[in-house]
PDB file of C-alpha atoms and ligand atoms in Angstrom:
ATOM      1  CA  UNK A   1      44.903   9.624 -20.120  1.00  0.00           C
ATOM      2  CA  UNK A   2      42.019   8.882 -18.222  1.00  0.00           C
ATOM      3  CA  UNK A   3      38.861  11.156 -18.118  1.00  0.00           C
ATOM      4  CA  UNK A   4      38.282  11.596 -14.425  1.00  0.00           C
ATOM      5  CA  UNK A   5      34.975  10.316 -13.068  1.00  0.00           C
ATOM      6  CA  UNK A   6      32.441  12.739 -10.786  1.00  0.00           C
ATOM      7  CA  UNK A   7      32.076  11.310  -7.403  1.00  0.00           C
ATOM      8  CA  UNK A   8      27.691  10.923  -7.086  1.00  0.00           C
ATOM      9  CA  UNK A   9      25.471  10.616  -4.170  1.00  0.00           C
ATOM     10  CA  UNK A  10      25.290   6.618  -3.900  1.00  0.00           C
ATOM     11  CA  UNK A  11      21.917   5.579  -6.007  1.00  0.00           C
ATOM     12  CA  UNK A  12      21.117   1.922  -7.240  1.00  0.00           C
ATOM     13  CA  UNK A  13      22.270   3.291 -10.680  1.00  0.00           C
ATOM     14  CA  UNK A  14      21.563   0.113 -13.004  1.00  0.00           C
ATOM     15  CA  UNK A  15      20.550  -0.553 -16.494  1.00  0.00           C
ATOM     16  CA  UNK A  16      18.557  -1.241 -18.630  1.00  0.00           C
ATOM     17  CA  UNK A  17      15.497  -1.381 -15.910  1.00  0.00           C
ATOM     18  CA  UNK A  18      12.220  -2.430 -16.758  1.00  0.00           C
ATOM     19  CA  UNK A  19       8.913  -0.830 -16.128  1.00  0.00           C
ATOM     20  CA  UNK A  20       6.643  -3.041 -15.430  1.00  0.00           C
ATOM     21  CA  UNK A  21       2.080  -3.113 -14.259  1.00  0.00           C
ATOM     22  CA  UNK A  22       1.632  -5.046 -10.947  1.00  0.00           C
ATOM     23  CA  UNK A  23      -1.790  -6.267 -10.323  1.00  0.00           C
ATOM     24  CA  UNK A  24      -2.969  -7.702  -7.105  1.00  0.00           C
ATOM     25  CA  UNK A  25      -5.331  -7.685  -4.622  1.00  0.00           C
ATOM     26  CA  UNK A  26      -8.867  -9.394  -4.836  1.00  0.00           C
ATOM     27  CA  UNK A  27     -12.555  -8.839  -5.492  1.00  0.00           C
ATOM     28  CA  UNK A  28     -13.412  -5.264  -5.988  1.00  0.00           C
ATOM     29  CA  UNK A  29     -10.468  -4.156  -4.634  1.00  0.00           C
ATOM     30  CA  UNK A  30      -8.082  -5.673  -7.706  1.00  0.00           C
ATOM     31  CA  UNK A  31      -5.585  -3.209  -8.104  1.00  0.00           C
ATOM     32  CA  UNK A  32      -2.967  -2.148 -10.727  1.00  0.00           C
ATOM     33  CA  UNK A  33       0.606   0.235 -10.412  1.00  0.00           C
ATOM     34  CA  UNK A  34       3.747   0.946 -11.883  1.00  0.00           C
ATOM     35  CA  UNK A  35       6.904  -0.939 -10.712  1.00  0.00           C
ATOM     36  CA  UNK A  36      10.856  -0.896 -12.063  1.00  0.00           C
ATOM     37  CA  UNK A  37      12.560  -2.181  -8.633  1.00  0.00           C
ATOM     38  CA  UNK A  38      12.078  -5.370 -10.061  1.00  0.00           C
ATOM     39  CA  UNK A  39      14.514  -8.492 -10.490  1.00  0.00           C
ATOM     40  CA  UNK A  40      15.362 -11.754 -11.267  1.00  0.00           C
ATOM     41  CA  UNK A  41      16.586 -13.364  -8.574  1.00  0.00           C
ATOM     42  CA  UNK A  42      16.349 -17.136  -8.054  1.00  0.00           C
ATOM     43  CA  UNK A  43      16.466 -20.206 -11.179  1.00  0.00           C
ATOM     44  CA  UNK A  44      14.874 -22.987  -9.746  1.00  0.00           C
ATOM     45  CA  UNK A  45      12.482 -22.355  -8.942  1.00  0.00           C
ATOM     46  CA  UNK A  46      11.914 -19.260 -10.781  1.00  0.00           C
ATOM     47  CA  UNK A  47      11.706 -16.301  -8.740  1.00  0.00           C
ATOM     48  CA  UNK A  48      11.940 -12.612  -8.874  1.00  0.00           C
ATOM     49  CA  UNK A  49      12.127  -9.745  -6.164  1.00  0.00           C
ATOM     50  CA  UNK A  50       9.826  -6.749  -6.257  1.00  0.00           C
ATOM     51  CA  UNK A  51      10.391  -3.321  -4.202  1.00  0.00           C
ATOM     52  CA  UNK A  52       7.128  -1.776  -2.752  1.00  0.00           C
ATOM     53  CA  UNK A  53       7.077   1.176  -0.617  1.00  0.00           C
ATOM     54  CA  UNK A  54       4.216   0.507   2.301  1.00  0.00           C
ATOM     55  CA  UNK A  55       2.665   4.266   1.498  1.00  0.00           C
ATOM     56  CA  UNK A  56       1.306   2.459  -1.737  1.00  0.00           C
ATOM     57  CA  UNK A  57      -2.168   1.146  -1.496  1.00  0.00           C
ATOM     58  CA  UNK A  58      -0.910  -2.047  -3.043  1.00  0.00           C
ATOM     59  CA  UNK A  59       1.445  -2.794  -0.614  1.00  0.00           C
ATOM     60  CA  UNK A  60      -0.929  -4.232   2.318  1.00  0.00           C
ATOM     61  CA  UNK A  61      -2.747  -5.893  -0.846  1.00  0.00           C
ATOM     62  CA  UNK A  62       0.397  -7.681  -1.878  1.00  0.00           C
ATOM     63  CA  UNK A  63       1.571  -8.246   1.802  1.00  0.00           C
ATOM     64  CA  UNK A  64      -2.354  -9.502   3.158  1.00  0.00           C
ATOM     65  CA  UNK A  65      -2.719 -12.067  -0.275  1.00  0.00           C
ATOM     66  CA  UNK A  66       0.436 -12.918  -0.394  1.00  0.00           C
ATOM     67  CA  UNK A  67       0.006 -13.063  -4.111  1.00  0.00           C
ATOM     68  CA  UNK A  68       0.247 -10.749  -7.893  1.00  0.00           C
ATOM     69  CA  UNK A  69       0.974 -10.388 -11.782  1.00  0.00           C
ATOM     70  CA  UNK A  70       3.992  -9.033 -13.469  1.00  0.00           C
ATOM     71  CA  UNK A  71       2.364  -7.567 -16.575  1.00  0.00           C
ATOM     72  CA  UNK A  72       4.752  -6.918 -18.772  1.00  0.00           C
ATOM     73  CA  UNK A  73       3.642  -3.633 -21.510  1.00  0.00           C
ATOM     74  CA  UNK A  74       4.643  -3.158 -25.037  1.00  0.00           C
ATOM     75  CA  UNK A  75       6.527   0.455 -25.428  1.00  0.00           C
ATOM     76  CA  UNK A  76       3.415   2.497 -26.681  1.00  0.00           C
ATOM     77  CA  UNK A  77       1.994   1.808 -23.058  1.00  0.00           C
ATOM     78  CA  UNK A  78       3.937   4.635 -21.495  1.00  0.00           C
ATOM     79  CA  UNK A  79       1.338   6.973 -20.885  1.00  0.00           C
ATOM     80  CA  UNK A  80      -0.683   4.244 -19.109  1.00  0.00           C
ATOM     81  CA  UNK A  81       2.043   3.286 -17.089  1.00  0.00           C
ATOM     82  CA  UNK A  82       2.600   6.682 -16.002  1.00  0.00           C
ATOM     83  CA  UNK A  83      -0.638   7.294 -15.360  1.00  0.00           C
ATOM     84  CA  UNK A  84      -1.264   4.164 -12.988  1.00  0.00           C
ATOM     85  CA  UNK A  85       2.247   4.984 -11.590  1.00  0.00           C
ATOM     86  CA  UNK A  86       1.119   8.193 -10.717  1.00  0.00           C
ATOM     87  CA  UNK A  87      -2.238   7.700  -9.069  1.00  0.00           C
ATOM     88  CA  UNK A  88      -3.575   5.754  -6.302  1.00  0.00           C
ATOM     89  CA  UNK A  89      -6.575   3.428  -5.829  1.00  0.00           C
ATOM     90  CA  UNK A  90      -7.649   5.136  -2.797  1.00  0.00           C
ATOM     91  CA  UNK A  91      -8.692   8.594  -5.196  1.00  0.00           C
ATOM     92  CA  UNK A  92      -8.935   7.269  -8.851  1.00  0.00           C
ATOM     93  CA  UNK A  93     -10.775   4.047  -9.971  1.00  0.00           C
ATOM     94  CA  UNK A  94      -7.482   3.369 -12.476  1.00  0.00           C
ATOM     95  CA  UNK A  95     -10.076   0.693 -14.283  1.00  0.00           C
ATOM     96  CA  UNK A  96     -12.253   2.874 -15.716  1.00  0.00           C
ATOM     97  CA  UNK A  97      -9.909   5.833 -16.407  1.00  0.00           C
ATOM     98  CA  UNK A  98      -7.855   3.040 -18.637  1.00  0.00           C
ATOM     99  CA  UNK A  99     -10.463   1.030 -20.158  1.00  0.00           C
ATOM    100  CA  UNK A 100      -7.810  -1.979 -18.976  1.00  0.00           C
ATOM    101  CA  UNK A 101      -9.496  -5.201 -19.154  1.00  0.00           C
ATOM    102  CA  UNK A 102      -8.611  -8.546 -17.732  1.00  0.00           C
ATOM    103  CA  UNK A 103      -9.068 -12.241 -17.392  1.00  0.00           C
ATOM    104  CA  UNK A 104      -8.554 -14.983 -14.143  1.00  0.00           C
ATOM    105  CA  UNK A 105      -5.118 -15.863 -14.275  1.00  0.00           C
ATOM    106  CA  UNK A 106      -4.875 -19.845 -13.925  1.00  0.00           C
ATOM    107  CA  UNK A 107      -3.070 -20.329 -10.210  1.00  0.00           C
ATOM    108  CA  UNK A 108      -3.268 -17.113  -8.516  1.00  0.00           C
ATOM    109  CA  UNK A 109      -6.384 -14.595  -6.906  1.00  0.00           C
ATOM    110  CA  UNK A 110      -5.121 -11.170  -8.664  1.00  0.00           C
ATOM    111  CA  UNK A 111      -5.975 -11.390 -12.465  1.00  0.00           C
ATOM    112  CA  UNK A 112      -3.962 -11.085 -15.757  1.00  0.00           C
ATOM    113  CA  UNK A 113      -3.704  -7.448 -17.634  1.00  0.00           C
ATOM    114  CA  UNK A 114      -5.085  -8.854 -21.704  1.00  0.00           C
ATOM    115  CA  UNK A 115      -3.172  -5.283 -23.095  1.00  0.00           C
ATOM    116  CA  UNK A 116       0.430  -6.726 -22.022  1.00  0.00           C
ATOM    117  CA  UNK A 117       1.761  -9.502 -24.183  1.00  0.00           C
ATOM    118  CA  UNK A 118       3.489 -11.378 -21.135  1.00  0.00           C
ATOM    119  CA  UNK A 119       2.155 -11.976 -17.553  1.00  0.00           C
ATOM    120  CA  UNK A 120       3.674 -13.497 -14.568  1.00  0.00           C
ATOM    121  CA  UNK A 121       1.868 -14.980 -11.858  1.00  0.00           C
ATOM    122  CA  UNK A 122       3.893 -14.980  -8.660  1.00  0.00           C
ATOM    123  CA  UNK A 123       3.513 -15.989  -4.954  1.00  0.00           C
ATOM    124  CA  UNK A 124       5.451 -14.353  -2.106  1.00  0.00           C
ATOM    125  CA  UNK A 125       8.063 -16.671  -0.069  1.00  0.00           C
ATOM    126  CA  UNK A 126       9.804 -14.376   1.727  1.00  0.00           C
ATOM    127  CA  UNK A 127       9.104 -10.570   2.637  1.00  0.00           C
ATOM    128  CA  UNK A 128      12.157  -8.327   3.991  1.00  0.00           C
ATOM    129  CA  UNK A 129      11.611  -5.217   5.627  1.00  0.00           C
ATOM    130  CA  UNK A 130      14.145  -2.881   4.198  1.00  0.00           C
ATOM    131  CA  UNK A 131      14.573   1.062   5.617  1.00  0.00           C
ATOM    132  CA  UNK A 132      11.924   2.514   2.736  1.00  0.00           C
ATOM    133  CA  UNK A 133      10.508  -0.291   1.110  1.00  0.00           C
ATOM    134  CA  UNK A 134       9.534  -4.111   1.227  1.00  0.00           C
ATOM    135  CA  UNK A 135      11.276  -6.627  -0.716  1.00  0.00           C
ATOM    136  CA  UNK A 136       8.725  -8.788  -1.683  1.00  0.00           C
ATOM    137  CA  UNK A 137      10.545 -12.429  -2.902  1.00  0.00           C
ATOM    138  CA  UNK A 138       8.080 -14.209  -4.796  1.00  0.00           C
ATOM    139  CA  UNK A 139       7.565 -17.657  -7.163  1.00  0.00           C
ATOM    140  CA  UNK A 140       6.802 -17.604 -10.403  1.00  0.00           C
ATOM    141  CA  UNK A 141       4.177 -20.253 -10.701  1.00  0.00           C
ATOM    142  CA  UNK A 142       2.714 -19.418 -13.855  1.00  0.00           C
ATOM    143  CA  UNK A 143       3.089 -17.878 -17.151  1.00  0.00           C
ATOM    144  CA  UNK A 144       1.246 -16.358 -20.357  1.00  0.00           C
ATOM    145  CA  UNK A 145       3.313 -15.088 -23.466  1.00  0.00           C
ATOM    146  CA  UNK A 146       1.643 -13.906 -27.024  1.00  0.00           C
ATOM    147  CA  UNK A 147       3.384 -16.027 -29.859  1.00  0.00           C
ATOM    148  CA  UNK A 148       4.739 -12.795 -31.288  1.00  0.00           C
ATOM    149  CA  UNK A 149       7.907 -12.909 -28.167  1.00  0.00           C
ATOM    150  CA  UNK A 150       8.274 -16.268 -28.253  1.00  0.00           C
ATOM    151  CA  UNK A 151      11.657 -17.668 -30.073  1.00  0.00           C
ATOM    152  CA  UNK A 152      11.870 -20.879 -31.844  1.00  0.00           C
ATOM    153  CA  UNK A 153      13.003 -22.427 -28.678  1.00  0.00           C
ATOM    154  CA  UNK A 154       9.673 -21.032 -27.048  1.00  0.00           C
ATOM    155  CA  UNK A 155      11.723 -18.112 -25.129  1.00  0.00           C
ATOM    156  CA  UNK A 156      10.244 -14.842 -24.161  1.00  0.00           C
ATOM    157  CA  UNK A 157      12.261 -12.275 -26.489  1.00  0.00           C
ATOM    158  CA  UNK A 158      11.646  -9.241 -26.714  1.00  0.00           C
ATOM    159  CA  UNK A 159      13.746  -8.810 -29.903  1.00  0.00           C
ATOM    160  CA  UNK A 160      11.482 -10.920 -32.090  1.00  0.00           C
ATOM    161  CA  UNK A 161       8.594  -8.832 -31.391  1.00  0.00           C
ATOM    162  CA  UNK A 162       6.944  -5.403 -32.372  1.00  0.00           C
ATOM    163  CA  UNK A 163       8.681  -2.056 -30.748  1.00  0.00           C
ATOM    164  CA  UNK A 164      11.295  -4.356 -30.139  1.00  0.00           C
ATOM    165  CA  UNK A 165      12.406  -4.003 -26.598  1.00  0.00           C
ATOM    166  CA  UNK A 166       9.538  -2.982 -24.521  1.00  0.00           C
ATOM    167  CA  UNK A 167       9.485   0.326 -22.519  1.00  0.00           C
ATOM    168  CA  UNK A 168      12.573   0.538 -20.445  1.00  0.00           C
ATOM    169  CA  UNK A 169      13.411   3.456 -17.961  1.00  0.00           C
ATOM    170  CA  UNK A 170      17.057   4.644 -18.627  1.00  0.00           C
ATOM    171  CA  UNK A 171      17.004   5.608 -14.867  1.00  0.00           C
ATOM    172  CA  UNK A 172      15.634   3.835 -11.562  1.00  0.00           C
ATOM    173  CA  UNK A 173      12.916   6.083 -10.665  1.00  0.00           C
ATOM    174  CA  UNK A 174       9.422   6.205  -9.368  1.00  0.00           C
ATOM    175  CA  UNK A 175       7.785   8.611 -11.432  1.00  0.00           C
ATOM    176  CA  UNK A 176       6.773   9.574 -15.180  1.00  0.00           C
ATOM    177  CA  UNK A 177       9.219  10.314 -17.832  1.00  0.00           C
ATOM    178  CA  UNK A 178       8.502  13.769 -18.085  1.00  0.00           C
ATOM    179  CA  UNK A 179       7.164  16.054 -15.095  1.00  0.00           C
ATOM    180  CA  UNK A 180       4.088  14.618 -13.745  1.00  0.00           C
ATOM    181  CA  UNK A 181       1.150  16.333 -15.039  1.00  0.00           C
ATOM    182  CA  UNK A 182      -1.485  14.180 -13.933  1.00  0.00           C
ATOM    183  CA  UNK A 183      -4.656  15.790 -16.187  1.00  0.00           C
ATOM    184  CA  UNK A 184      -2.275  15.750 -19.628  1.00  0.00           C
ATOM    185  CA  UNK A 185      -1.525  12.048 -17.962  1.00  0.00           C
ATOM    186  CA  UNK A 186      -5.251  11.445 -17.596  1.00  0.00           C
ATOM    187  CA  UNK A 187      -6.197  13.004 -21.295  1.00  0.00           C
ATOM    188  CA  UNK A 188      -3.941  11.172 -22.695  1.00  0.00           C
ATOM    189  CA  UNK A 189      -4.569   8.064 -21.532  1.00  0.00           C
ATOM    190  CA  UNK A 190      -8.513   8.588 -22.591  1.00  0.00           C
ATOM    191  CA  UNK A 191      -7.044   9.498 -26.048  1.00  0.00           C
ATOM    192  CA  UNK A 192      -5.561   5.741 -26.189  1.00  0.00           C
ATOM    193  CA  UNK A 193      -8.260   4.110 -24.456  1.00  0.00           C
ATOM    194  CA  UNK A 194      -9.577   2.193 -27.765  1.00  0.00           C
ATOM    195  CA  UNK A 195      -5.915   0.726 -28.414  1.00  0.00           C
ATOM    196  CA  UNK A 196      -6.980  -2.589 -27.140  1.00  0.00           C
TER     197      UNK A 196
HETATM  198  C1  FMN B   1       7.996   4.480 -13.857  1.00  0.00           C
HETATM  199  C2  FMN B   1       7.508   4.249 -12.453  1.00  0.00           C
HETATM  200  C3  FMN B   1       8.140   3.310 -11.642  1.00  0.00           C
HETATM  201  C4  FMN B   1       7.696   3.057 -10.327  1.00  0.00           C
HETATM  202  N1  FMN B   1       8.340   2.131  -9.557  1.00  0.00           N
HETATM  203  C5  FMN B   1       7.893   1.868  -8.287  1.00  0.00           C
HETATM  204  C6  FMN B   1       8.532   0.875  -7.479  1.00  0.00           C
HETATM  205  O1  FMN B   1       9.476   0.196  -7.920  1.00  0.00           O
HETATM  206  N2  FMN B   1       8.062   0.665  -6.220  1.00  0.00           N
HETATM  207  C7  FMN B   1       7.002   1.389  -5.692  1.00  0.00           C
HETATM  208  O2  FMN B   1       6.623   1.168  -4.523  1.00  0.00           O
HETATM  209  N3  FMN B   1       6.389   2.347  -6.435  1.00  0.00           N
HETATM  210  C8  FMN B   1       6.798   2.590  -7.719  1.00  0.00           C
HETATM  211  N4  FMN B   1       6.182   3.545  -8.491  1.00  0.00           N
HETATM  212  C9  FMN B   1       5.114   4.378  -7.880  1.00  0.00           C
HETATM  213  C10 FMN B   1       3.726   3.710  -7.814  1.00  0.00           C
HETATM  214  O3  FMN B   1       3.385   3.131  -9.060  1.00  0.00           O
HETATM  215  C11 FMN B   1       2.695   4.795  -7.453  1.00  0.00           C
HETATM  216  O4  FMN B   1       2.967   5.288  -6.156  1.00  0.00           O
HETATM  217  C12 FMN B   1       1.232   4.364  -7.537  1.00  0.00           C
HETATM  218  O5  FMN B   1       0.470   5.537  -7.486  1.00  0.00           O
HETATM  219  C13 FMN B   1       0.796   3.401  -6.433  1.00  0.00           C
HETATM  220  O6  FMN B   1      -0.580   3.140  -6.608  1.00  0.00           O
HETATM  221  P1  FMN B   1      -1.524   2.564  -5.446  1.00  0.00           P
HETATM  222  O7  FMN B   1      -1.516   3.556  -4.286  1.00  0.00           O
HETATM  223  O8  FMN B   1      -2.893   2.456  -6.094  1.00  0.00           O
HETATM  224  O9  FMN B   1      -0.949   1.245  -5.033  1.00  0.00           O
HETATM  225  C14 FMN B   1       6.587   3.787  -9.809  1.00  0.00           C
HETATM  226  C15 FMN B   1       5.938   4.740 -10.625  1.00  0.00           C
HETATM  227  C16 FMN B   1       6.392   4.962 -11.938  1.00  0.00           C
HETATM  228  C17 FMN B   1       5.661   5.972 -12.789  1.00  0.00           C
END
């Protein structure tokens, strides 16, 4: 016999999702946040959807430049995730709470994060306006990988690396593991600041 399922309020309900660091923007106003609505979506050429509501401060960056990074963390950059995922540009200066450095990525305006081993530089194609978010459809024109995920056939894998499979939510969601405390966020964060 069958166990019988529980009928749920419709959700997007997949998994594994990653949790990935956006940067964009330009100038002093380069800006970094916390994503998972992210996919695959096209082969050639390679492109990949992002979902950003247009409440975040990186939304009109993204939307006016057309343009950002994937940055893709290793697991033990949770807390930093969090915390960028939990605070906005318009109140905290996220650079120097995080210590985060970067470099000029080679095609596009928003720079590359050095702390994540893999970065993805993208350019929007298409932009669709859904009810609570935008779909931003974008090209990957560029990318950066550490040796240590790379495969002998020069593949990003996760599986050959350190931590294994980097940080991935077990749910869709758009906030911190655990209850969002953003001072215990904030401490922590300075706490890990030297693990560059
Ligand atoms: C784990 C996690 C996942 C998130 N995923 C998304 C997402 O997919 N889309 C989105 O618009 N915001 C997402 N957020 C929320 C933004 O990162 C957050 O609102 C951030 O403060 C925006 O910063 P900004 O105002 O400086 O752009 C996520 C946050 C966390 C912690």
């Amino acid at each position: 016999m069958t166990m019988a399922k529980i009928k749920l309020p419709p959700n997007t309900t997949l998994y594994p999702v990653p949790v990935v660091l956006i940067t964009c923007g330009t100038g002093e106003q380069t800006n970094l946040f916390t994503l998972n609505r992210i996919a695959s979506c096209n082969a050639e050429p390679p492109m990949i959807s992002i979902s950003v509501r247009p409440s975040r401060a990186s939304h009109d960056l993204i939307d006016q430049l057309g343009e950002f990074v994937v940055n893709i963390p290793w697991p033990d950059m949770e807390v930093i995730t969090d915390f960028v995922g939990t605070t906005t540009c318009r109140e905290t200066d996220k650079w120097q709470e995080t210590g985060l450095t970067t470099q000029p990525a080679a095609i596009v305006v928003p720079p590359l994060l050095d702390a994540c081993p893999v970065n993805l530089e993208c350019r929007v194609r298409h932009t669709l306006r859904l009810p609570s978010h935008s779909l931003f459809v974008a090209e990957v024109v560029a990318l950066h990988a550490l040796p240590d995920v790379l495969n002998g056939r020069n593949e990003v894998d996760f599986q050959q690396a350190r931590g294994g499979l980097v940080y991935q939510a077990a749910v869709v969601r758009e906030r911190p593991a655990d209850n969002f405390q953003p001072d215990t966020l904030r401490q922590k964060v300075h706490e890990l600041r030297g693990f560059q």
